[in-house]
Coordinates of C-alpha atoms in Angstrom, one line a residue:
Chain A
X5 CA 58.0 68.4 67.8
X6 CA 61.0 66.2 66.8
X7 CA 60.9 64.7 63.2
X8 CA 62.5 61.5 64.5
X9 CA 62.5 59.7 68.1
X10 CA 65.3 58.0 69.7
X11 CA 63.2 54.6 69.3
X12 CA 62.9 55.3 65.6
X13 CA 66.6 55.8 65.3
X14 CA 67.1 52.6 67.1
X15 CA 64.8 50.9 64.7
X16 CA 66.7 52.4 61.6
X17 CA 70.0 51.2 63.2
X18 CA 68.5 47.6 63.2
X19 CA 67.3 47.8 59.6
X20 CA 70.8 49.3 58.7
X21 CA 72.7 46.4 60.6
X22 CA 74.5 48.8 62.7
X23 CA 75.0 47.7 66.5
X24 CA 75.0 51.2 67.8
X25 CA 75.6 51.9 71.4
X26 CA 73.1 53.6 73.7
X27 CA 75.6 56.6 73.8
X28 CA 75.6 56.7 70.0
X29 CA 71.9 56.6 69.8
X30 CA 71.5 59.7 72.0
X31 CA 74.0 61.6 69.6
X32 CA 72.6 60.2 66.6
X33 CA 69.0 60.9 67.5
X34 CA 69.6 64.6 68.0
X35 CA 71.7 65.0 64.7
X36 CA 69.3 63.1 62.5
X37 CA 66.3 65.2 63.9
X38 CA 68.2 68.4 63.0
X39 CA 69.2 67.2 59.5
X40 CA 65.7 65.8 58.9
X41 CA 64.1 69.2 60.0
X42 CA 66.4 71.1 57.6
X43 CA 66.3 68.8 54.5
X44 CA 62.3 68.7 54.9
X45 CA 62.7 72.0 53.1
X46 CA 62.3 70.1 49.8
X47 CA 58.7 69.8 50.6
X48 CA 58.1 73.5 50.3
X49 CA 58.6 73.3 46.5
X50 CA 55.3 72.8 44.6
X51 CA 56.3 70.0 42.4
X52 CA 53.1 67.7 42.0
X53 CA 53.5 67.8 38.2
X54 CA 57.1 67.7 38.1
X55 CA 58.8 64.3 36.9
X56 CA 61.4 62.9 39.4
X57 CA 65.0 62.6 38.2
X58 CA 66.8 59.5 39.2
X59 CA 69.9 60.1 37.1
X60 CA 71.5 63.2 35.5
X61 CA 72.0 61.4 32.3
X62 CA 68.9 59.7 31.0
X63 CA 69.9 56.2 30.0
X64 CA 67.9 53.1 29.1
X65 CA 69.3 49.7 29.5
X66 CA 72.9 49.2 28.2
X67 CA 73.8 45.9 26.8
X68 CA 77.1 44.2 25.7
X69 CA 77.7 41.5 23.4
X70 CA 76.7 38.1 24.9
X71 CA 80.3 36.7 24.8
X72 CA 82.3 35.0 27.4
X73 CA 85.1 37.2 28.8
X74 CA 87.5 36.6 31.6
X75 CA 86.6 37.5 35.1
X76 CA 88.2 37.0 38.4
X77 CA 89.9 33.7 39.2
X78 CA 88.6 31.8 42.2
X79 CA 91.9 32.7 44.0
X80 CA 91.4 36.3 43.3
X81 CA 87.9 36.3 44.2
X82 CA 88.8 34.8 47.7
X83 CA 91.8 36.9 48.0
X84 CA 90.0 39.5 50.3
X85 CA 87.9 37.1 52.2
X86 CA 87.8 37.3 56.0
X87 CA 87.9 33.5 56.0
X88 CA 87.9 31.0 53.2
X89 CA 87.9 27.2 53.2
X90 CA 88.2 24.7 50.4
X91 CA 88.0 27.4 47.8
X92 CA 85.0 28.9 49.3
X93 CA 83.8 31.7 51.3
X94 CA 83.5 30.5 55.0
X95 CA 80.6 32.4 56.6
X96 CA 79.2 32.2 60.3
X97 CA 76.0 30.2 60.8
X98 CA 73.1 31.8 59.0
X99 CA 70.3 30.7 61.3
X100 CA 69.9 32.5 64.7
X101 CA 68.8 31.0 68.1
X102 CA 65.3 32.1 67.7
Chain B
X21 CA 119.0 71.7 38.8
X22 CA 115.6 73.6 39.6
X23 CA 113.6 71.7 42.0
X24 CA 111.7 69.3 40.1
X25 CA 108.6 69.5 42.6
X26 CA 107.8 73.0 41.8
X27 CA 107.4 72.4 38.1
X28 CA 104.0 72.0 36.4
X29 CA 103.0 68.6 34.9
X30 CA 103.4 70.0 31.4
X31 CA 106.9 71.3 32.0
X32 CA 107.9 68.1 33.7
X33 CA 106.6 66.1 30.7
X34 CA 108.4 68.4 28.4
X35 CA 111.7 67.8 30.2
X36 CA 111.3 64.1 30.5
X37 CA 110.2 63.6 27.0
X38 CA 113.3 65.7 25.8
X39 CA 115.3 63.5 28.0
X40 CA 116.6 66.4 30.0
X41 CA 115.7 64.5 33.2
X42 CA 114.7 61.0 33.7
X43 CA 111.1 59.9 34.9
X44 CA 113.1 58.1 37.8
X45 CA 114.7 61.3 38.9
X46 CA 111.4 63.1 38.9
X47 CA 109.6 60.2 40.8
X48 CA 112.5 60.1 43.4
X49 CA 112.3 63.9 43.8
X50 CA 108.6 63.7 44.7
X51 CA 109.1 60.5 46.9
X52 CA 111.9 62.6 48.7
X53 CA 109.4 65.6 49.1
X54 CA 106.6 63.2 50.4
X55 CA 109.1 61.7 52.9
X56 CA 110.1 65.2 54.2
X57 CA 106.7 66.9 54.4
X58 CA 104.1 64.2 54.8
X59 CA 104.6 63.7 58.5
X60 CA 103.2 67.3 58.8
X61 CA 100.6 67.0 56.0
X62 CA 99.3 63.5 56.2
X63 CA 98.0 63.7 52.5
X64 CA 98.9 59.9 51.9
X65 CA 97.5 56.8 53.3
X66 CA 99.9 54.6 51.3
X67 CA 103.0 55.4 49.3
X68 CA 104.0 53.0 46.6
X69 CA 107.8 53.9 46.1
X70 CA 108.6 50.7 44.6
X71 CA 105.7 50.8 42.0
X72 CA 106.3 54.4 41.2
X73 CA 110.1 53.8 40.4
X74 CA 109.2 50.8 38.4
X75 CA 106.6 52.8 36.4
X76 CA 109.2 55.6 36.1
X77 CA 111.8 53.1 34.8
X78 CA 109.4 51.7 32.2
X79 CA 108.9 55.4 30.7
X80 CA 112.7 55.9 30.7
X81 CA 113.4 52.7 28.9
X82 CA 110.7 53.5 26.2
X83 CA 112.1 56.9 25.6
X84 CA 115.9 55.5 25.5
X85 CA 114.7 53.0 22.9
X86 CA 113.6 56.0 20.7
X87 CA 109.8 55.3 20.9
X88 CA 107.4 58.0 21.4
X89 CA 106.0 58.5 25.0
X90 CA 102.7 56.8 25.9
X91 CA 100.9 60.1 26.5
X92 CA 101.5 63.8 26.8
X93 CA 101.8 63.1 30.6
X94 CA 104.1 59.8 30.5
X95 CA 106.5 60.1 33.4
X96 CA 104.7 62.7 35.4
X97 CA 103.9 61.6 39.1
X98 CA 100.4 61.6 40.5
X99 CA 98.6 61.0 43.7
X100 CA 95.5 58.9 43.5
X101 CA 92.5 59.4 45.8
X102 CA 92.0 56.0 47.9
X103 CA 88.6 55.5 46.5
X104 CA 89.9 54.0 43.4
X105 CA 91.1 50.3 43.3
X106 CA 94.5 49.5 42.5
X107 CA 95.6 45.9 42.0
X108 CA 97.7 44.7 44.8
X109 CA 98.0 48.2 46.4
X110 CA 95.9 48.9 49.5
X111 CA 92.7 50.6 49.0
X112 CA 90.8 51.8 52.2
X113 CA 88.4 54.6 51.1
X114 CA 89.7 56.1 54.6
X115 CA 87.6 53.4 56.2
X116 CA 88.5 50.8 58.9
X117 CA 86.2 48.4 57.3
X118 CA 88.7 48.2 54.3
X119 CA 91.9 48.4 56.3
X120 CA 94.5 46.3 54.5
X121 CA 92.2 45.4 51.5
X122 CA 94.4 44.6 48.4
X123 CA 91.9 44.8 45.5
X124 CA 92.1 42.0 42.8
X125 CA 91.6 44.5 40.0
X126 CA 92.3 48.1 38.8
X127 CA 89.7 50.7 38.2
X128 CA 89.4 51.9 34.8
X129 CA 90.9 55.3 35.8
X130 CA 93.8 53.4 37.5
X131 CA 94.3 51.4 34.2
X132 CA 94.3 54.3 32.0
X133 CA 96.9 56.3 34.1
X134 CA 99.1 53.4 34.0
X135 CA 98.6 52.9 30.3
X136 CA 99.4 56.7 29.8
X137 CA 102.6 56.0 31.6
X138 CA 101.7 58.3 34.5
X139 CA 103.7 57.4 37.7
X140 CA 101.2 56.7 40.7
X141 CA 103.1 57.6 43.9
X142 CA 100.4 56.4 46.3
X143 CA 97.0 56.8 47.6
X144 CA 95.6 59.9 49.2
X145 CA 93.5 60.5 52.4
X146 CA 89.7 61.2 52.3
X147 CA 86.8 61.4 54.3
X148 CA 85.6 57.8 54.8
X149 CA 83.9 56.6 51.6
X150 CA 84.0 60.3 50.4
X151 CA 81.4 61.3 52.9
X152 CA 82.5 64.8 54.2
X153 CA 83.9 68.3 53.5
X154 CA 87.1 68.4 55.7
X155 CA 89.0 64.8 55.5
X156 CA 88.4 64.7 59.3
X157 CA 86.1 61.7 58.8
X158 CA 89.0 59.6 57.6
X159 CA 89.5 56.6 60.0
X160 CA 93.4 57.3 59.6
X161 CA 93.4 60.8 60.9
X162 CA 93.0 64.3 59.2
X163 CA 95.0 65.8 56.6
X164 CA 96.4 69.3 57.2
X165 CA 96.0 72.3 54.9
X166 CA 99.5 73.3 53.7
X167 CA 98.6 77.0 53.9
X168 CA 97.9 76.6 57.7
X169 CA 98.3 73.2 59.3
X170 CA 95.5 74.2 61.8
X171 CA 93.1 74.4 59.0
X172 CA 91.1 71.7 57.0
X173 CA 92.2 70.8 53.4
X174 CA 88.7 70.4 52.3
X175 CA 86.9 67.1 51.7
X176 CA 86.4 64.5 50.7
X177 CA 89.4 64.8 48.6
X178 CA 91.6 66.7 51.0
X179 CA 94.5 64.4 50.6
X180 CA 94.7 64.9 46.8
X181 CA 94.3 68.6 47.1
X182 CA 97.0 68.8 49.9
X183 CA 99.4 66.7 48.0
X184 CA 99.2 69.3 45.2
X185 CA 99.6 72.3 47.5
X186 CA 102.5 70.7 49.4
X187 CA 104.3 69.9 46.0
X188 CA 104.4 66.3 46.8
X189 CA 102.6 65.7 43.2
X190 CA 101.9 67.9 40.4
X191 CA 98.8 65.9 39.5
X192 CA 96.1 64.2 41.6
X193 CA 92.9 62.4 41.0
X194 CA 89.8 63.2 43.1
X195 CA 86.1 62.3 43.0
X196 CA 83.2 64.7 43.4
X197 CA 79.8 63.6 44.5
X198 CA 78.7 66.9 46.1
X199 CA 81.9 69.1 45.7
X200 CA 84.7 66.8 46.9
X201 CA 87.1 67.9 44.1
X202 CA 86.3 71.5 43.7
X203 CA 85.9 72.3 47.4
X204 CA 89.3 70.9 48.4
X205 CA 90.6 72.7 45.3
X206 CA 89.3 76.1 46.5
X207 CA 90.5 75.8 50.0
X208 CA 94.1 74.8 49.1
X209 CA 94.6 77.1 46.1
X210 CA 94.6 74.3 43.5
X211 CA 92.5 73.5 40.3
X212 CA 89.8 70.7 40.6
X213 CA 87.5 69.8 38.0
X214 CA 84.2 67.7 38.0
X215 CA 83.8 66.5 34.4
X216 CA 80.3 66.1 33.1
X217 CA 78.7 63.0 34.9
X218 CA 79.5 60.1 32.7
X219 CA 82.7 61.7 31.4
X220 CA 85.1 59.8 33.5
X221 CA 84.3 55.9 34.1
X222 CA 83.1 55.0 37.6
X223 CA 84.3 51.4 37.1
X224 CA 86.6 50.6 40.2
X225 CA 85.5 53.7 41.9
X226 CA 84.0 52.5 45.3
X227 CA 80.5 53.7 45.1
X228 CA 79.0 56.2 47.5
X229 CA 76.1 57.9 45.5
X230 CA 76.1 56.2 42.1
X231 CA 74.0 58.7 40.3
X232 CA 76.2 61.7 41.6
X233 CA 79.8 60.3 42.0
X234 CA 82.4 61.5 39.3
X235 CA 86.1 61.2 39.2
X236 CA 88.1 63.9 37.9
X237 CA 91.5 65.7 37.5
X238 CA 93.2 67.8 40.3
X239 CA 96.4 69.9 39.5
X240 CA 98.0 73.3 40.2
X241 CA 97.2 74.8 36.7
X242 CA 94.4 74.6 34.4
X243 CA 96.3 73.1 31.5
X244 CA 97.7 70.4 33.6
X245 CA 94.1 69.4 34.7
X246 CA 93.1 69.5 31.1
X247 CA 95.9 67.1 30.1
X248 CA 95.0 64.8 32.9
X249 CA 91.3 65.0 31.8
X250 CA 92.2 63.7 28.5
X251 CA 93.9 60.8 29.8
X252 CA 91.2 59.6 32.1
X253 CA 88.0 60.7 30.3
X254 CA 86.1 58.8 27.6
X255 CA 83.7 56.0 27.1
X256 CA 84.1 52.6 29.2
X257 CA 81.8 49.6 28.4
X258 CA 82.5 48.5 32.0
X259 CA 80.5 51.6 33.3
X260 CA 77.0 51.4 32.1
X261 CA 76.5 55.3 32.8
X262 CA 79.7 56.2 30.9
X263 CA 78.8 58.6 27.9
X264 CA 79.6 57.1 24.6
X265 CA 81.1 60.3 23.0
X266 CA 84.5 61.8 22.4
X267 CA 86.1 63.5 25.3
X268 CA 85.4 67.3 25.1
X269 CA 88.6 69.1 23.6
X270 CA 89.5 70.5 26.9
X271 CA 93.3 70.7 26.3
X272 CA 92.7 72.8 23.1
X273 CA 90.3 75.0 25.1
X274 CA 92.9 75.5 27.9
X275 CA 95.5 76.6 25.3
X276 CA 92.8 78.8 23.6
X277 CA 91.9 80.5 26.8
X278 CA 95.6 81.1 27.7
X279 CA 95.7 83.5 24.8
X280 CA 93.7 85.8 27.0
X281 CA 90.8 86.6 25.0
X282 CA 87.2 86.0 26.2
X283 CA 85.4 88.2 23.7
X284 CA 82.1 86.7 22.8
X285 CA 81.9 84.5 25.9
X286 CA 78.8 85.2 28.0
X287 CA 79.3 84.6 31.7
X288 CA 76.3 84.4 34.1
X289 CA 76.8 85.1 37.9
X290 CA 74.4 83.1 39.7
X291 CA 72.4 85.4 42.2
X292 CA 71.5 82.8 44.6
X293 CA 75.0 82.0 45.1
X294 CA 76.1 85.3 46.1
X295 CA 75.6 87.7 49.1
X296 CA 74.5 87.1 52.4
X297 CA 75.9 84.1 54.3
X298 CA 79.2 84.3 52.5
X299 CA 82.6 85.2 54.0
X300 CA 83.2 88.9 53.1
X301 CA 86.8 88.0 51.9
X302 CA 85.5 85.2 49.6
X303 CA 82.9 87.6 48.1
X304 CA 85.3 90.3 47.4
X305 CA 87.8 87.8 45.8
X306 CA 85.0 86.4 43.7
X307 CA 83.7 89.8 42.5
X308 CA 87.4 90.9 41.7
X309 CA 87.5 87.6 39.5
X310 CA 84.3 88.4 37.7
X311 CA 85.6 91.8 37.0
X312 CA 88.7 90.3 35.7
X313 CA 86.6 88.1 33.2
X314 CA 85.0 91.2 32.1
X315 CA 88.3 92.8 31.4
X316 CA 89.3 89.7 29.3
X317 CA 86.4 90.5 27.1
X318 CA 83.7 88.4 28.4
X319 CA 80.0 89.7 28.7
X320 CA 78.9 89.4 32.4
X321 CA 75.2 89.2 33.2
X322 CA 73.2 88.0 36.3
X323 CA 71.3 84.9 36.1
X324 CA 68.7 83.6 38.6
X325 CA 68.4 79.9 39.4
X326 CA 65.8 80.1 42.1
X327 CA 65.8 76.2 43.0
X328 CA 69.4 76.1 43.9
X329 CA 68.3 77.2 47.4
X330 CA 66.9 73.8 47.7
X331 CA 70.0 72.0 46.3
X332 CA 71.5 71.2 49.7
X333 CA 68.3 69.7 51.1
X334 CA 67.8 67.6 48.0
X335 CA 71.4 66.4 47.9
X336 CA 71.3 65.4 51.7
X337 CA 68.3 63.1 50.9
X338 CA 69.5 61.6 47.6
X339 CA 73.0 61.0 48.6
X340 CA 72.4 59.2 51.9
X341 CA 69.7 57.2 50.3
X342 CA 72.0 56.0 47.5
X343 CA 74.7 55.4 50.2
X344 CA 72.5 53.3 52.4
X345 CA 72.0 51.0 49.5
X346 CA 75.5 51.0 48.2
X347 CA 77.3 50.5 51.5
X348 CA 75.0 47.4 52.1
X349 CA 77.8 45.4 50.3
X350 CA 80.0 45.8 53.4
X351 CA 78.5 42.6 54.9
X352 CA 81.7 41.0 56.4
X353 CA 81.4 38.1 54.3
X354 CA 83.6 38.5 51.1
X355 CA 86.2 41.1 51.9
X356 CA 86.9 43.8 54.4
X357 CA 86.8 43.6 58.2
X358 CA 84.9 40.7 60.1
X359 CA 84.1 41.3 63.8
X360 CA 82.6 38.7 66.3
X361 CA 83.1 35.4 64.2
X362 CA 83.7 33.4 67.4
X363 CA 81.2 30.6 66.8
X364 CA 78.5 32.0 68.8
X365 CA 77.3 34.7 66.6
X366 CA 75.1 34.2 63.4
X367 CA 76.1 35.8 60.1
X368 CA 73.7 38.7 60.7
X369 CA 75.0 39.3 64.1
X370 CA 78.5 39.3 62.6
X371 CA 77.5 41.7 59.9
X372 CA 75.9 44.1 62.4
X373 CA 79.0 44.1 64.8
X374 CA 81.3 44.5 61.9
X375 CA 79.5 47.4 60.5
X376 CA 79.2 49.0 63.9
X377 CA 83.1 48.5 64.4
X378 CA 84.1 49.3 60.9
X379 CA 82.1 52.5 60.0
X380 CA 82.8 55.9 61.4
X381 CA 80.0 58.2 62.7
X382 CA 79.3 60.2 59.5
X383 CA 79.0 57.1 57.4
X384 CA 76.5 55.6 60.1
X385 CA 74.6 58.9 60.0
X386 CA 74.2 58.9 56.3
X387 CA 73.3 55.1 56.2
X388 CA 70.5 55.7 58.7
X389 CA 69.3 58.9 57.0
X390 CA 69.1 57.2 53.7
X391 CA 67.5 54.1 55.4
X392 CA 64.8 56.7 56.8
X393 CA 64.4 58.6 53.6
X394 CA 63.6 55.3 51.5
X395 CA 61.4 53.7 54.1
X396 CA 57.7 53.2 53.2
X397 CA 55.6 56.2 54.4
X398 CA 58.5 58.7 54.2
X399 CA 59.6 58.0 50.5
X400 CA 57.4 60.4 48.8
X401 CA 57.9 63.3 51.2
X402 CA 61.6 62.8 51.2
X403 CA 63.3 60.9 48.6
X404 CA 60.5 61.2 45.9
X405 CA 60.3 65.0 46.6
X406 CA 64.1 65.4 46.4
X407 CA 64.2 63.9 43.0
X408 CA 61.6 66.3 41.8
X409 CA 63.8 69.2 43.2
X410 CA 66.5 67.8 41.1
X411 CA 64.4 68.1 37.9
X412 CA 63.9 71.6 38.8
X413 CA 67.4 72.3 39.4
X414 CA 68.4 70.9 36.1
X415 CA 65.7 73.1 34.5
X416 CA 67.2 76.2 36.1
X417 CA 70.5 75.2 34.6
X418 CA 68.9 74.6 31.2
X419 CA 67.2 78.1 31.3
X420 CA 70.4 79.8 32.3
X421 CA 72.4 78.1 29.6
X422 CA 69.9 79.7 27.1
X423 CA 71.3 83.0 28.1
X424 CA 74.9 82.3 28.9
X425 CA 77.7 80.0 28.1
X426 CA 79.0 79.4 31.5
X427 CA 77.9 80.1 35.1
X428 CA 80.2 81.3 37.9
X429 CA 79.9 81.6 41.8
X430 CA 82.4 81.3 44.6
X431 CA 83.2 77.6 44.9
X432 CA 82.8 77.6 48.7
X433 CA 81.0 80.1 51.2
X434 CA 84.1 80.4 53.4
X435 CA 87.9 79.8 53.3
X436 CA 89.4 76.7 55.1
X437 CA 87.9 76.4 58.6
X438 CA 89.6 75.2 61.6
X439 CA 90.2 71.4 62.1
X440 CA 87.7 70.3 64.7
X441 CA 85.4 73.4 64.2
X442 CA 82.5 71.5 62.5
X443 CA 83.0 67.9 63.4
X444 CA 80.3 67.8 66.0
X445 CA 77.8 69.8 63.7
X446 CA 77.0 67.7 60.7
X447 CA 74.5 70.5 59.2
X448 CA 77.2 73.2 59.3
X449 CA 79.7 70.8 57.8
X450 CA 77.1 70.1 54.9
X451 CA 76.8 73.8 54.2
X452 CA 80.3 73.7 53.0
X453 CA 78.9 72.2 49.8
X454 CA 76.2 74.9 49.2
X455 CA 77.6 76.2 45.8
X456 CA 79.1 72.9 44.5
X457 CA 76.1 70.6 44.8
X458 CA 73.7 72.0 42.0
X459 CA 76.1 70.8 39.2
X460 CA 76.2 67.3 40.7
X461 CA 72.4 67.0 40.9
X462 CA 72.2 68.2 37.2
X463 CA 75.3 66.2 36.0
X464 CA 76.9 69.3 34.5
X465 CA 80.7 70.0 34.3
X466 CA 82.0 72.4 36.9
X467 CA 85.4 73.3 38.3
X468 CA 87.2 75.6 40.7
X469 CA 90.3 77.8 40.0
X470 CA 92.1 79.7 42.5
X471 CA 91.1 83.4 42.6
X472 CA 93.3 84.9 45.3
X473 CA 93.5 85.0 49.1
X474 CA 90.8 86.2 51.4
X475 CA 91.9 89.5 53.0
X476 CA 90.7 88.6 56.5
X477 CA 92.7 85.2 56.8
X478 CA 94.9 85.1 53.9
X479 CA 93.6 81.8 52.8
X480 CA 92.8 80.7 49.3
X481 CA 89.4 81.4 47.6
X482 CA 88.1 79.4 44.6
X483 CA 86.0 80.7 41.6
X484 CA 83.5 78.0 40.4
X485 CA 82.9 77.9 36.7
X486 CA 80.1 75.7 35.5
X487 CA 79.3 74.5 31.9
X488 CA 76.5 72.4 30.3
X489 CA 76.8 68.7 30.1
X490 CA 79.6 67.8 27.6
X491 CA 80.6 71.3 27.3
X492 CA 83.5 70.9 29.7
X493 CA 85.9 72.8 27.3
X494 CA 84.0 75.9 27.7
X495 CA 84.9 76.3 31.4
X496 CA 88.5 75.3 30.8
X497 CA 88.9 78.1 28.1
X498 CA 87.4 80.6 30.8
X499 CA 89.6 79.3 33.6
X500 CA 92.8 79.3 31.5
X501 CA 92.2 82.9 30.5
X502 CA 91.4 83.9 34.0
X503 CA 94.4 82.0 35.4
X504 CA 96.9 84.0 33.0
X505 CA 95.4 87.2 33.9
X506 CA 95.6 86.8 37.5
X507 CA 99.2 85.3 37.5
X508 CA 100.1 88.3 35.5
X509 CA 98.3 90.8 37.9
X510 CA 99.7 89.1 41.1
X511 CA 103.4 88.6 39.7
X512 CA 103.3 84.8 39.7
X513 CA 101.0 81.8 40.5
X514 CA 99.1 82.0 43.7
X515 CA 100.3 78.5 44.8
X516 CA 103.9 79.7 45.0
X517 CA 102.7 81.8 47.9
X518 CA 102.0 78.7 50.1
X519 CA 104.3 78.8 53.2
X520 CA 107.2 76.6 53.5
X521 CA 106.3 73.3 55.3
X522 CA 108.3 71.9 58.2
X523 CA 110.5 69.1 56.7
X524 CA 111.3 66.0 58.5
X525 CA 115.1 65.2 57.8
X526 CA 116.3 61.6 57.4
X527 CA 113.2 59.8 57.3
X528 CA 113.1 57.1 54.6
X529 CA 110.0 56.6 52.4
X530 CA 109.6 53.1 54.0
X531 CA 108.9 54.6 57.3
X532 CA 106.3 57.0 55.9
X533 CA 104.5 54.2 54.0
X534 CA 101.8 52.6 55.9

């Protein structure tokens, strides 16, 4: 039984904001299934009482002095914008037709 | 005058600082070499000839004024992986989504290189967002292995490794999330170091998997890597995971090791990273290297790390999970590519169209894989369980380091494979990282040093040396001792056996720069 169906992969693509084509879905569905079947091996390890590690070096919150320091200028921040207008990022309309 | 591009970084620095040769001459020699051979290698995505020559001139002016060099590597050229931001110089991460992006700031690594007077020649090719083991996932075409142009140079940092092996630069910077410094080092016969996680700042390193990504030095000799390590390493308040402690004394360790005595050093051979499934020529080169360590006085024992067998699976859950989150920043609004902004599409549609057009297949696969592993209902079985395996791997390391000072293994299961051989089989590609992944999961230091050529294909093999967190100097000592012994036995450095590359005559640097 496959670990993941083509429909599920299509759903993942929507969640991940990727407008994948039908051809891509065919390829990705098979590949993701192979990968998931392989990485599911982590489940073979008995680890109920093992704490998870999110980070190699354990760290608690790191703070700096609460002082103002220079950041990017408005011009620098907008320098890579696909579109800018009046010193602001220009974005497409936010609301869809639905 | 001897060919400046064949010298080590330490030798070049010595000549520049003694004013026997100018930094400008050294930079120009490397720019000329890039112009001649990069059409065949494609190690560079961008060559910054103007910036390099300006940096070199500044070093020459400092020395001419009688002032000391800014660092032991001032004036030495370097190739920088295109995943570090460079103010005003293109940074693409090998992706179409960042084509033409000019960052408004320097990464900490970039800033430290500049402050040290190191001459940045340009930006090197890589798998898109550092996801891959062959550099074939670059949106700008593959890099070729200088040992054999039909073979991959490793990945993701194939451009940096190939630039070293093609004598286009004596130093390079890479990043290692699952082996992207060490594996390219192994398959190109060069030295690649993944420092302890937190040892080199990630500020301005475009994030792939934040808990694993680590920048580090690449070079043709162990000493050169150590010298570069000390330039880029150390605490950075701009990276909250940066370790607030002095850089391990890696240069002193490399010099100590070069004296050739490993008496009292305990070396553990990881039993899980040896034997079945490895190319015979890789194993024989590795076993010969272990014998060499014994001959140098090291005490060699076998050590079992039973959970390493699950490292690959844990990695390919954790890294894609973090990638799916990190790459959400590419939303077509603030920087990078924007597709479909024609007045009919909403912001969300534009975002979806842009990511589809801007990302390559491997990046899409990993984003979807991570999205799956993090989704409700699957989180515990996949991501949560992978994090527990990560704990068990770290415990295996801790137990091993109770018995030995360093661990060794082959860096890769095979030598460089053929371009195209694994592009359609992601799992086969992932297995290239089998030996390198455990050190990333545990955050340990690890490096690859060349250990000869495989008898069946004449391609380089890497010896991986791993050391505990912040004990990076231990592996440098072992690597330097091994390097001296190997060079003595072989009658010279391995890298000098790389075949001569076809040179393109009469092409200016401007034409190469893209």
